[in-house]
PDB file of C-alpha atoms in Angstrom:
ATOM      1  CA  MET A 179      45.557  41.859 199.600  1.00  0.00           C
ATOM      2  CA  LYS A 180      48.865  39.939 200.122  1.00  0.00           C
ATOM      3  CA  ARG A 181      51.080  43.291 201.018  1.00  0.00           C
ATOM      4  CA  LEU A 182      48.617  43.660 203.489  1.00  0.00           C
ATOM      5  CA  VAL A 183      48.771  39.970 205.237  1.00  0.00           C
ATOM      6  CA  LEU A 184      53.142  40.519 204.822  1.00  0.00           C
ATOM      7  CA  LEU A 185      52.253  44.174 206.440  1.00  0.00           C
ATOM      8  CA  ALA A 186      50.191  42.633 209.460  1.00  0.00           C
ATOM      9  CA  ALA A 187      52.178  39.748 209.416  1.00  0.00           C
ATOM     10  CA  LEU A 188      55.404  41.849 210.330  1.00  0.00           C
ATOM     11  CA  VAL A 189      54.476  44.480 212.751  1.00  0.00           C
ATOM     12  CA  LEU A 190      53.768  41.919 214.538  1.00  0.00           C
ATOM     13  CA  VAL A 191      56.874  40.041 214.411  1.00  0.00           C
ATOM     14  CA  ALA A 192      58.823  39.747 218.386  1.00  0.00           C
ATOM     15  CA  THR A 193      62.476  38.358 218.211  1.00  0.00           C
ATOM     16  CA  CYS A 194      62.993  34.747 219.888  1.00  0.00           C
ATOM     17  CA  GLN A 195      63.881  32.274 217.021  1.00  0.00           C
ATOM     18  CA  THR A 196      63.776  28.533 216.839  1.00  0.00           C
ATOM     19  CA  VAL A 197      66.791  27.403 215.339  1.00  0.00           C
ATOM     20  CA  TYR A 198      69.638  26.347 216.458  1.00  0.00           C
ATOM     21  CA  GLN A 199      73.032  25.890 215.646  1.00  0.00           C
ATOM     22  CA  CYS A 200      74.828  22.860 216.187  1.00  0.00           C
ATOM     23  CA  PRO A 201      78.699  23.410 216.385  1.00  0.00           C
ATOM     24  CA  LYS A 202      80.754  22.209 214.373  1.00  0.00           C
ATOM     25  CA  ASP A 203      83.831  21.684 215.914  1.00  0.00           C
ATOM     26  CA  GLY A 204      82.931  17.289 216.795  1.00  0.00           C
ATOM     27  CA  ARG A 205      82.730  18.018 220.317  1.00  0.00           C
ATOM     28  CA  VAL A 206      80.852  15.480 222.563  1.00  0.00           C
ATOM     29  CA  PHE A 207      77.800  16.917 224.651  1.00  0.00           C
ATOM     30  CA  LYS A 208      77.445  16.157 228.587  1.00  0.00           C
ATOM     31  CA  CYS A 209      73.835  16.560 228.018  1.00  0.00           C
ATOM     32  CA  SER A 210      70.208  15.935 230.098  1.00  0.00           C
ATOM     33  CA  SER A 211      68.059  14.083 229.607  1.00  0.00           C
ATOM     34  CA  GLU A 212      65.213  16.827 230.123  1.00  0.00           C
ATOM     35  CA  PRO A 213      62.725  16.807 227.819  1.00  0.00           C
ATOM     36  CA  LYS A 214      62.205  19.862 225.482  1.00  0.00           C
ATOM     37  CA  GLU A 215      61.397  17.779 221.848  1.00  0.00           C
ATOM     38  CA  VAL A 216      63.201  19.011 218.306  1.00  0.00           C
ATOM     39  CA  CYS A 217      63.651  18.236 215.369  1.00  0.00           C
ATOM     40  CA  GLY A 218      67.339  18.089 215.005  1.00  0.00           C
ATOM     41  CA  ILE A 219      67.680  18.380 210.649  1.00  0.00           C
ATOM     42  CA  LYS A 220      70.890  17.209 209.091  1.00  0.00           C
ATOM     43  CA  THR A 221      71.854  17.151 205.273  1.00  0.00           C
ATOM     44  CA  VAL A 222      72.457  14.095 203.693  1.00  0.00           C
ATOM     45  CA  HIS A 223      73.675  14.476 199.546  1.00  0.00           C
ATOM     46  CA  GLY A 224      71.304  18.018 198.909  1.00  0.00           C
ATOM     47  CA  GLU A 225      68.803  16.970 200.781  1.00  0.00           C
ATOM     48  CA  GLN A 226      67.650  17.600 204.097  1.00  0.00           C
ATOM     49  CA  VAL A 227      66.997  14.236 207.387  1.00  0.00           C
ATOM     50  CA  LYS A 228      64.728  15.045 209.772  1.00  0.00           C
ATOM     51  CA  GLU A 229      64.444  13.335 213.097  1.00  0.00           C
ATOM     52  CA  THR A 230      62.759  14.293 216.819  1.00  0.00           C
ATOM     53  CA  PHE A 231      65.436  14.625 219.013  1.00  0.00           C
ATOM     54  CA  VAL A 232      64.428  14.416 223.221  1.00  0.00           C
ATOM     55  CA  ASN A 233      66.401  18.230 222.954  1.00  0.00           C
ATOM     56  CA  SER A 234      69.235  20.258 221.612  1.00  0.00           C
ATOM     57  CA  CYS A 235      71.938  18.951 222.855  1.00  0.00           C
ATOM     58  CA  GLN A 236      71.333  14.890 221.951  1.00  0.00           C
ATOM     59  CA  ALA A 237      70.483  15.951 219.020  1.00  0.00           C
ATOM     60  CA  CYS A 238      73.852  17.860 218.663  1.00  0.00           C
ATOM     61  CA  SER A 239      76.020  15.565 220.270  1.00  0.00           C
ATOM     62  CA  LEU A 240      78.716  13.710 218.072  1.00  0.00           C
ATOM     63  CA  GLY A 241      77.517  16.162 215.409  1.00  0.00           C
ATOM     64  CA  LYS A 242      73.786  14.071 214.927  1.00  0.00           C
ATOM     65  CA  VAL A 243      72.477  16.934 212.917  1.00  0.00           C
ATOM     66  CA  ASP A 244      74.098  20.874 211.516  1.00  0.00           C
ATOM     67  CA  PHE A 245      71.131  22.344 213.686  1.00  0.00           C
ATOM     68  CA  THR A 246      67.305  22.162 215.561  1.00  0.00           C
ATOM     69  CA  VAL A 247      64.280  22.933 215.454  1.00  0.00           C
ATOM     70  CA  GLU A 248      62.059  23.823 218.345  1.00  0.00           C
ATOM     71  CA  GLY A 249      58.867  20.552 217.932  1.00  0.00           C
ATOM     72  CA  LYS A 250      58.806  17.426 216.636  1.00  0.00           C
ATOM     73  CA  CYS A 251      60.025  16.589 212.882  1.00  0.00           C
ATOM     74  CA  GLU A 252      56.082  15.238 212.929  1.00  0.00           C
ATOM     75  CA  ASN A 253      54.578  19.088 213.516  1.00  0.00           C
ATOM     76  CA  TYR A 254      55.826  20.489 211.028  1.00  0.00           C
ATOM     77  CA  LEU A 255      54.364  20.039 206.983  1.00  0.00           C
ATOM     78  CA  ALA A 256      56.081  16.845 205.758  1.00  0.00           C
ATOM     79  CA  GLU A 257      57.623  18.809 203.175  1.00  0.00           C
ATOM     80  CA  ALA A 258      59.332  21.861 205.009  1.00  0.00           C
ATOM     81  CA  GLU A 259      62.835  22.324 204.099  1.00  0.00           C
ATOM     82  CA  PHE A 260      63.807  24.155 207.313  1.00  0.00           C
ATOM     83  CA  CYS A 261      66.229  26.932 207.020  1.00  0.00           C
ATOM     84  CA  PRO A 262      69.930  27.166 208.023  1.00  0.00           C
ATOM     85  CA  PRO A 263      70.912  29.601 210.290  1.00  0.00           C
ATOM     86  CA  SER A 264      73.693  30.242 208.202  1.00  0.00           C
ATOM     87  CA  TYR A 265      71.025  31.590 205.589  1.00  0.00           C
ATOM     88  CA  LYS A 266      70.735  34.935 207.496  1.00  0.00           C
ATOM     89  CA  ASP A 267      73.944  35.740 207.270  1.00  0.00           C
ATOM     90  CA  VAL A 268      73.548  35.406 203.047  1.00  0.00           C
ATOM     91  CA  ASN A 269      73.366  39.382 201.727  1.00  0.00           C
ATOM     92  CA  ALA A 270      71.956  38.666 198.375  1.00  0.00           C
ATOM     93  CA  CYS A 271      70.455  35.848 196.428  1.00  0.00           C
ATOM     94  CA  THR A 272      70.280  34.634 192.790  1.00  0.00           C
ATOM     95  CA  GLU A 273      67.576  35.808 190.618  1.00  0.00           C
ATOM     96  CA  GLN A 274      66.608  31.788 189.818  1.00  0.00           C
ATOM     97  CA  PHE A 275      62.855  32.506 190.092  1.00  0.00           C
ATOM     98  CA  GLN A 276      61.884  29.036 191.764  1.00  0.00           C
ATOM     99  CA  PRO A 277      58.794  30.064 194.054  1.00  0.00           C
ATOM    100  CA  GLN A 278      58.597  29.297 196.838  1.00  0.00           C
ATOM    101  CA  CYS A 279      56.442  30.139 200.402  1.00  0.00           C
ATOM    102  CA  ALA A 280      58.022  30.654 203.227  1.00  0.00           C
ATOM    103  CA  TRP A 281      56.324  30.160 206.663  1.00  0.00           C
ATOM    104  CA  PHE A 282      56.847  32.032 209.410  1.00  0.00           C
ATOM    105  CA  ASN A 283      57.756  30.994 212.977  1.00  0.00           C
ATOM    106  CA  GLN A 284      55.284  30.551 215.756  1.00  0.00           C
ATOM    107  CA  SER A 285      56.729  34.229 216.923  1.00  0.00           C
ATOM    108  CA  VAL A 286      54.900  35.636 214.377  1.00  0.00           C
ATOM    109  CA  LYS A 287      51.015  36.155 214.799  1.00  0.00           C
ATOM    110  CA  CYS A 288      49.622  35.773 211.490  1.00  0.00           C
ATOM    111  CA  LEU A 289      45.407  37.127 211.078  1.00  0.00           C
ATOM    112  CA  VAL A 290      44.704  34.465 207.684  1.00  0.00           C
ATOM    113  CA  TYR A 291      45.869  30.777 207.201  1.00  0.00           C
ATOM    114  CA  PRO A 292      48.630  30.471 205.953  1.00  0.00           C
ATOM    115  CA  CYS A 293      50.920  31.930 207.417  1.00  0.00           C
ATOM    116  CA  ALA A 294      53.343  32.794 204.859  1.00  0.00           C
ATOM    117  CA  ILE A 295      54.524  34.666 202.047  1.00  0.00           C
ATOM    118  CA  GLU A 296      55.117  34.062 198.206  1.00  0.00           C
ATOM    119  CA  VAL A 297      59.028  34.312 197.312  1.00  0.00           C
ATOM    120  CA  GLN A 298      60.834  33.854 194.000  1.00  0.00           C
ATOM    121  CA  ASN A 299      63.574  31.536 195.728  1.00  0.00           C
ATOM    122  CA  ARG A 300      64.692  29.252 198.602  1.00  0.00           C
ATOM    123  CA  CYS A 301      66.884  31.755 199.292  1.00  0.00           C
ATOM    124  CA  TYR A 302      64.471  34.982 199.331  1.00  0.00           C
ATOM    125  CA  GLY A 303      62.567  33.099 202.051  1.00  0.00           C
ATOM    126  CA  CYS A 304      64.735  32.374 204.097  1.00  0.00           C
ATOM    127  CA  ILE A 305      67.203  35.573 204.681  1.00  0.00           C
ATOM    128  CA  ILE A 306      63.061  37.182 205.554  1.00  0.00           C
ATOM    129  CA  LYS A 307      63.765  37.312 209.618  1.00  0.00           C
ATOM    130  CA  ASN A 308      61.561  34.546 211.298  1.00  0.00           C
ATOM    131  CA  VAL A 309      61.337  32.905 208.272  1.00  0.00           C
ATOM    132  CA  LEU A 310      60.837  28.737 209.583  1.00  0.00           C
ATOM    133  CA  PHE A 311      60.582  26.906 206.354  1.00  0.00           C
ATOM    134  CA  THR A 312      60.034  26.887 203.184  1.00  0.00           C
ATOM    135  CA  THR A 313      57.726  24.133 200.815  1.00  0.00           C
ATOM    136  CA  GLU A 314      57.851  24.492 196.738  1.00  0.00           C
ATOM    137  CA  GLY A 315      55.254  26.102 194.477  1.00  0.00           C
ATOM    138  CA  ASP A 316      52.537  28.460 195.793  1.00  0.00           C
ATOM    139  CA  CYS A 317      51.680  28.934 199.082  1.00  0.00           C
ATOM    140  CA  PRO A 318      47.935  27.370 200.025  1.00  0.00           C
ATOM    141  CA  LYS A 319      44.948  29.661 199.581  1.00  0.00           C
ATOM    142  CA  SER A 320      43.078  28.132 202.214  1.00  0.00           C
ATOM    143  CA  VAL A 321      43.115  25.193 205.054  1.00  0.00           C
TER     144      VAL A 321
END
């Protein structure tokens, strides 16, 4: 059944991504105040710190965050560990077994809840196209 759900999810995948990598060169931006709320993520001491900003430009200005995800932070699961854009360039993951639930972004239209797949570890989840974040442990069975 899991394979059928995964196959259905993969068939319906669109190409858009909801993650934006902030420039790392310390540039100062001239930003508009046009609202398009994003969740800004910065890794501090190995932990993700999340804060909602008016838009990606303001979030990335002066290096406040590493990357942004569309929408308010509180719209996501509190335990969500967002996949940094750099994970999409990973070619191989360790074989460490630390079960994760890898949640797809909104471009994937799932037929059943959860819109996620169980994976061996965070790396395996984050290298899957259109996975937005992971949570520890198995995926929930129902709402």
